[in-house]
């Protein structure tokens, strides 16, 4: 209870909070993470998941990529969890200035958050690699094999695959938000995916809070570390 009271006090005294989140924010919505015991990296496929979701695999074995992608990375029934909803409420109250997320599920926006930097893209956006025409998620879900554009080009999800760089505008926006924050709450991420994990180094504000089930490399720098599930933690706070 003492930790919750301390976090509540930090939130009450802050006006430019930035939330930096990872897969743990969405596991409570039924979307599996990659690295936990039952995550995607520990399941068996013909190829390792890291290889399947790489740029070179997409280009060379596109149909196999889409078989995995539709089966394991698209969750059309997922709804925002307690963490997503609390963060949207914080933004509406004028206390949260941005969400920086490594997730690709679009649940922060579905909860009502407006300023969201999606470092690894979004399954909700898809585009033709030839003519750049946009397609919604429903087009990917409803198509068979490799989805094709009306021009004949391959339709690719707007997600950052291994071997691909992050979007420079998204990165600069996220880093600016973190640099300008008075409080940075890091939640649901092990801080092992780079370069995204290095972005917290831009933070020079008053309060660094980490909410994660497992230890992270930034725990020693944090004012407050909470090991409880993030949705449960946020549900005990008020705006």
Short mmCIF file of C-alpha atoms in Angstrom, two decimals:
data_model
loop_
_atom_site.label_atom_id
_atom_site.label_comp_id
_atom_site.label_asym_id
_atom_site.label_seq_id
_atom_site.Cartn_x
_atom_site.Cartn_y
_atom_site.Cartn_z
CA UNK A 1 0.00 0.00 0.00
CA UNK A 2 2.90 2.31 0.76
CA UNK A 3 4.12 2.01 -2.86
CA UNK A 4 0.67 2.91 -4.22
CA UNK A 5 0.48 5.94 -1.94
CA UNK A 6 3.90 7.06 -3.12
CA UNK A 7 2.93 6.64 -6.78
CA UNK A 8 -0.32 8.52 -6.18
CA UNK A 9 1.63 11.41 -4.63
CA UNK A 10 4.02 11.50 -7.62
CA UNK A 11 1.09 11.60 -10.06
CA UNK A 12 -0.69 14.28 -8.04
CA UNK A 13 2.40 16.50 -8.13
CA UNK A 14 3.18 15.94 -11.82
CA UNK A 15 1.86 17.79 -14.85
CA UNK A 16 3.97 16.34 -17.69
CA UNK A 17 3.88 12.58 -17.25
CA UNK A 18 5.11 10.34 -20.05
CA UNK A 19 4.33 6.63 -20.04
CA UNK A 20 6.78 4.27 -21.74
CA UNK A 21 5.23 0.83 -22.15
CA UNK A 22 5.74 -2.62 -23.58
CA UNK A 23 4.04 -5.97 -24.02
CA UNK A 24 3.06 -6.29 -20.34
CA UNK A 25 0.51 -3.52 -20.83
CA UNK A 26 -1.42 -5.61 -23.36
CA UNK A 27 -1.04 -9.11 -21.87
CA UNK A 28 -3.95 -8.18 -19.59
CA UNK A 29 -6.00 -7.72 -22.78
CA UNK A 30 -5.18 -11.27 -23.84
CA UNK A 31 -2.30 -10.47 -26.19
CA UNK A 32 0.73 -12.67 -25.42
CA UNK A 33 4.16 -11.16 -25.05
CA UNK A 34 7.27 -12.53 -26.70
CA UNK A 35 9.74 -13.34 -23.97
CA UNK A 36 7.82 -14.77 -21.01
CA UNK A 37 7.61 -18.48 -20.26
CA UNK A 38 4.57 -18.96 -22.48
CA UNK A 39 5.42 -16.12 -24.89
CA UNK A 40 5.87 -16.45 -28.64
CA UNK A 41 9.62 -17.03 -28.42
CA UNK A 42 9.02 -20.18 -26.39
CA UNK A 43 6.51 -21.77 -28.77
CA UNK A 44 7.48 -24.16 -31.54
CA UNK A 45 7.28 -23.27 -35.24
CA UNK A 46 9.11 -24.40 -38.37
CA UNK A 47 11.21 -21.25 -37.97
CA UNK A 48 12.07 -19.21 -34.86
CA UNK A 49 9.64 -16.27 -34.40
CA UNK A 50 12.58 -13.83 -34.50
CA UNK A 51 13.38 -15.08 -38.00
CA UNK A 52 9.77 -15.07 -39.19
CA UNK A 53 9.22 -11.44 -38.22
CA UNK A 54 12.36 -10.21 -39.95
CA UNK A 55 12.51 -8.15 -43.13
CA UNK A 56 14.51 -10.76 -45.02
CA UNK A 57 12.02 -13.52 -44.11
CA UNK A 58 9.11 -11.30 -45.19
CA UNK A 59 10.76 -10.74 -48.55
CA UNK A 60 11.79 -14.37 -49.15
CA UNK A 61 8.95 -16.37 -47.53
CA UNK A 62 6.08 -13.92 -47.50
CA UNK A 63 3.28 -16.50 -47.41
CA UNK A 64 4.85 -18.24 -44.39
CA UNK A 65 5.25 -14.82 -42.73
CA UNK A 66 1.55 -14.08 -43.17
CA UNK A 67 0.54 -17.49 -41.85
CA UNK A 68 2.36 -16.72 -38.57
CA UNK A 69 1.33 -13.06 -38.55
CA UNK A 70 -2.40 -13.73 -38.89
CA UNK A 71 -2.24 -16.57 -36.37
CA UNK A 72 -0.08 -14.99 -33.67
CA UNK A 73 0.13 -11.22 -34.05
CA UNK A 74 -3.41 -10.11 -34.86
CA UNK A 75 -5.95 -10.05 -32.03
CA UNK A 76 -9.11 -8.44 -33.39
CA UNK A 77 -11.13 -9.17 -30.22
CA UNK A 78 -8.66 -7.52 -27.82
CA UNK A 79 -10.08 -4.64 -25.79
CA UNK A 80 -8.20 -1.96 -23.85
CA UNK A 81 -7.27 -3.04 -20.33
CA UNK A 82 -7.18 -1.11 -17.06
CA UNK A 83 -3.76 0.35 -17.83
CA UNK A 84 -4.82 1.67 -21.25
CA UNK A 85 -7.97 3.23 -19.78
CA UNK A 86 -6.20 4.85 -16.84
CA UNK A 87 -3.57 6.43 -19.10
CA UNK A 88 -6.27 7.84 -21.38
CA UNK A 89 -7.97 9.30 -18.32
CA UNK A 90 -4.68 10.88 -17.19
CA UNK A 91 -4.29 12.49 -20.61
CA UNK A 92 -7.84 13.89 -20.53
CA UNK A 93 -7.06 15.37 -17.11
CA UNK A 94 -4.09 17.21 -18.62
CA UNK A 95 -1.49 15.34 -16.58
CA UNK A 96 -0.13 12.91 -19.19
CA UNK A 97 1.63 14.47 -22.17
CA UNK A 98 2.34 11.30 -24.20
CA UNK A 99 2.36 7.53 -24.38
CA UNK A 100 5.41 5.92 -25.95
CA UNK A 101 4.69 2.28 -26.75
CA UNK A 102 6.54 -0.68 -28.18
CA UNK A 103 3.20 -2.41 -28.83
CA UNK A 104 1.59 -2.64 -32.26
CA UNK A 105 -2.01 -3.39 -31.21
CA UNK A 106 -3.51 0.13 -31.23
CA UNK A 107 -5.15 -0.38 -27.82
CA UNK A 108 -3.95 2.94 -26.38
CA UNK A 109 -5.86 4.79 -29.10
CA UNK A 110 -8.85 2.49 -28.66
CA UNK A 111 -8.90 3.51 -24.98
CA UNK A 112 -8.96 7.19 -25.97
CA UNK A 113 -5.31 8.27 -25.83
CA UNK A 114 -4.54 10.92 -28.45
CA UNK A 115 -0.78 11.43 -28.27
CA UNK A 116 0.76 8.00 -28.83
CA UNK A 117 4.18 7.31 -30.30
CA UNK A 118 4.13 3.77 -31.70
CA UNK A 119 7.82 2.91 -31.93
CA UNK A 120 7.22 -0.40 -33.69
CA UNK A 121 4.27 0.64 -35.85
CA UNK A 122 0.72 -0.71 -35.85
CA UNK A 123 -1.17 -3.71 -37.22
CA UNK A 124 -4.04 -1.31 -37.96
CA UNK A 125 -2.09 0.33 -40.79
CA UNK A 126 -1.03 -1.51 -43.93
CA UNK A 127 0.30 -0.26 -47.24
CA UNK A 128 1.18 -1.44 -50.74
CA UNK A 129 4.92 -1.71 -51.16
CA UNK A 130 4.59 -0.62 -54.80
CA UNK A 131 2.06 2.24 -54.93
CA UNK A 132 1.79 3.02 -51.16
CA UNK A 133 -2.03 2.67 -51.12
CA UNK A 134 -3.33 2.17 -47.56
CA UNK A 135 -5.36 -0.81 -46.40
CA UNK A 136 -7.15 -1.46 -43.09
CA UNK A 137 -6.54 -4.44 -40.84
CA UNK A 138 -9.74 -6.07 -42.10
CA UNK A 139 -8.18 -6.39 -45.55
CA UNK A 140 -5.28 -8.41 -44.14
CA UNK A 141 -7.56 -10.58 -42.00
CA UNK A 142 -9.95 -11.24 -44.89
CA UNK A 143 -7.34 -12.07 -47.51
CA UNK A 144 -5.68 -15.42 -48.15
CA UNK A 145 -1.96 -16.05 -48.50
CA UNK A 146 -0.05 -12.91 -49.43
CA UNK A 147 -2.41 -9.88 -49.57
CA UNK A 148 -2.13 -7.98 -52.82
CA UNK A 149 -2.98 -4.41 -53.76
CA UNK A 150 -5.24 -3.54 -56.69
CA UNK A 151 -1.99 -2.62 -58.53
CA UNK A 152 -0.58 -6.11 -57.89
CA UNK A 153 1.94 -5.06 -55.25
CA UNK A 154 2.36 -6.83 -51.92
CA UNK A 155 0.53 -5.24 -48.99
CA UNK A 156 2.82 -4.98 -45.94
CA UNK A 157 1.82 -4.24 -42.34
CA UNK A 158 3.12 -0.92 -41.05
CA UNK A 159 5.06 -2.70 -38.30
CA UNK A 160 8.80 -2.55 -37.77
CA UNK A 161 10.29 -5.95 -38.50
CA UNK A 162 13.71 -7.12 -37.38
CA UNK A 163 16.41 -5.63 -39.67
CA UNK A 164 14.24 -2.53 -40.25
CA UNK A 165 14.85 0.90 -38.75
CA UNK A 166 12.39 2.81 -36.60
CA UNK A 167 10.47 5.71 -38.12
CA UNK A 168 12.57 8.84 -37.57
CA UNK A 169 9.62 11.18 -36.90
CA UNK A 170 8.15 8.80 -34.33
CA UNK A 171 11.53 8.45 -32.63
CA UNK A 172 12.15 12.19 -32.46
CA UNK A 173 8.63 12.83 -31.12
CA UNK A 174 9.02 10.13 -28.46
CA UNK A 175 12.45 11.38 -27.38
CA UNK A 176 11.21 14.99 -27.20
CA UNK A 177 8.27 13.92 -25.04
CA UNK A 178 10.51 11.92 -22.68
CA UNK A 179 13.05 14.75 -22.46
CA UNK A 180 10.29 17.22 -21.54
CA UNK A 181 8.62 15.04 -18.91
CA UNK A 182 8.65 15.74 -15.19
CA UNK A 183 7.71 12.10 -14.49
CA UNK A 184 8.47 9.00 -16.57
CA UNK A 185 6.49 5.85 -15.79
CA UNK A 186 7.95 2.75 -17.42
CA UNK A 187 5.53 -0.16 -17.42
CA UNK A 188 5.18 -3.67 -18.79
CA UNK A 189 8.58 -3.78 -20.45
CA UNK A 190 11.81 -5.58 -19.61
CA UNK A 191 13.78 -2.80 -21.37
CA UNK A 192 15.68 -5.34 -23.45
CA UNK A 193 14.58 -4.30 -26.96
CA UNK A 194 16.92 -1.76 -28.51
CA UNK A 195 17.06 0.95 -29.64
CA UNK A 196 13.65 1.59 -27.98
CA UNK A 197 14.87 0.77 -24.45
CA UNK A 198 17.64 3.38 -24.71
CA UNK A 199 15.12 6.20 -25.11
CA UNK A 200 14.58 6.46 -21.35
CA UNK A 201 18.11 7.93 -21.23
CA UNK A 202 16.56 11.16 -22.54
CA UNK A 203 14.67 11.55 -19.27
CA UNK A 204 16.06 14.14 -16.85
CA UNK A 205 12.91 14.91 -14.89
CA UNK A 206 12.08 14.49 -11.21
CA UNK A 207 10.52 11.03 -10.93
CA UNK A 208 11.33 7.73 -12.65
CA UNK A 209 8.86 4.95 -11.82
CA UNK A 210 9.12 1.35 -13.04
CA UNK A 211 6.17 -1.04 -12.92
CA UNK A 212 7.17 -4.47 -14.20
CA UNK A 213 6.89 -8.07 -13.08
CA UNK A 214 10.60 -8.78 -13.64
CA UNK A 215 13.73 -6.78 -12.92
CA UNK A 216 14.91 -4.29 -15.55
CA UNK A 217 18.27 -2.68 -16.22
CA UNK A 218 16.90 0.68 -15.07
CA UNK A 219 15.64 -0.42 -11.64
CA UNK A 220 18.65 1.06 -9.85
CA UNK A 221 17.91 4.49 -11.36
CA UNK A 222 14.23 4.51 -10.39
CA UNK A 223 12.75 6.33 -7.44
CA UNK A 224 10.01 3.71 -7.22
CA UNK A 225 9.88 0.10 -8.47
CA UNK A 226 6.62 -1.86 -8.34
CA UNK A 227 6.45 -5.58 -9.19
CA UNK A 228 2.66 -5.91 -9.33
CA UNK A 229 0.70 -6.24 -12.62
CA UNK A 230 0.35 -2.84 -14.23
CA UNK A 231 -3.45 -2.92 -14.64
CA UNK A 232 -3.87 -3.88 -11.00
CA UNK A 233 -1.50 -1.10 -9.94
CA UNK A 234 -3.27 1.59 -11.98
CA UNK A 235 -6.72 0.44 -10.83
CA UNK A 236 -5.73 1.42 -7.28
CA UNK A 237 -4.96 5.01 -8.30
CA UNK A 238 -7.17 7.97 -9.07
CA UNK A 239 -6.71 10.90 -11.43
#
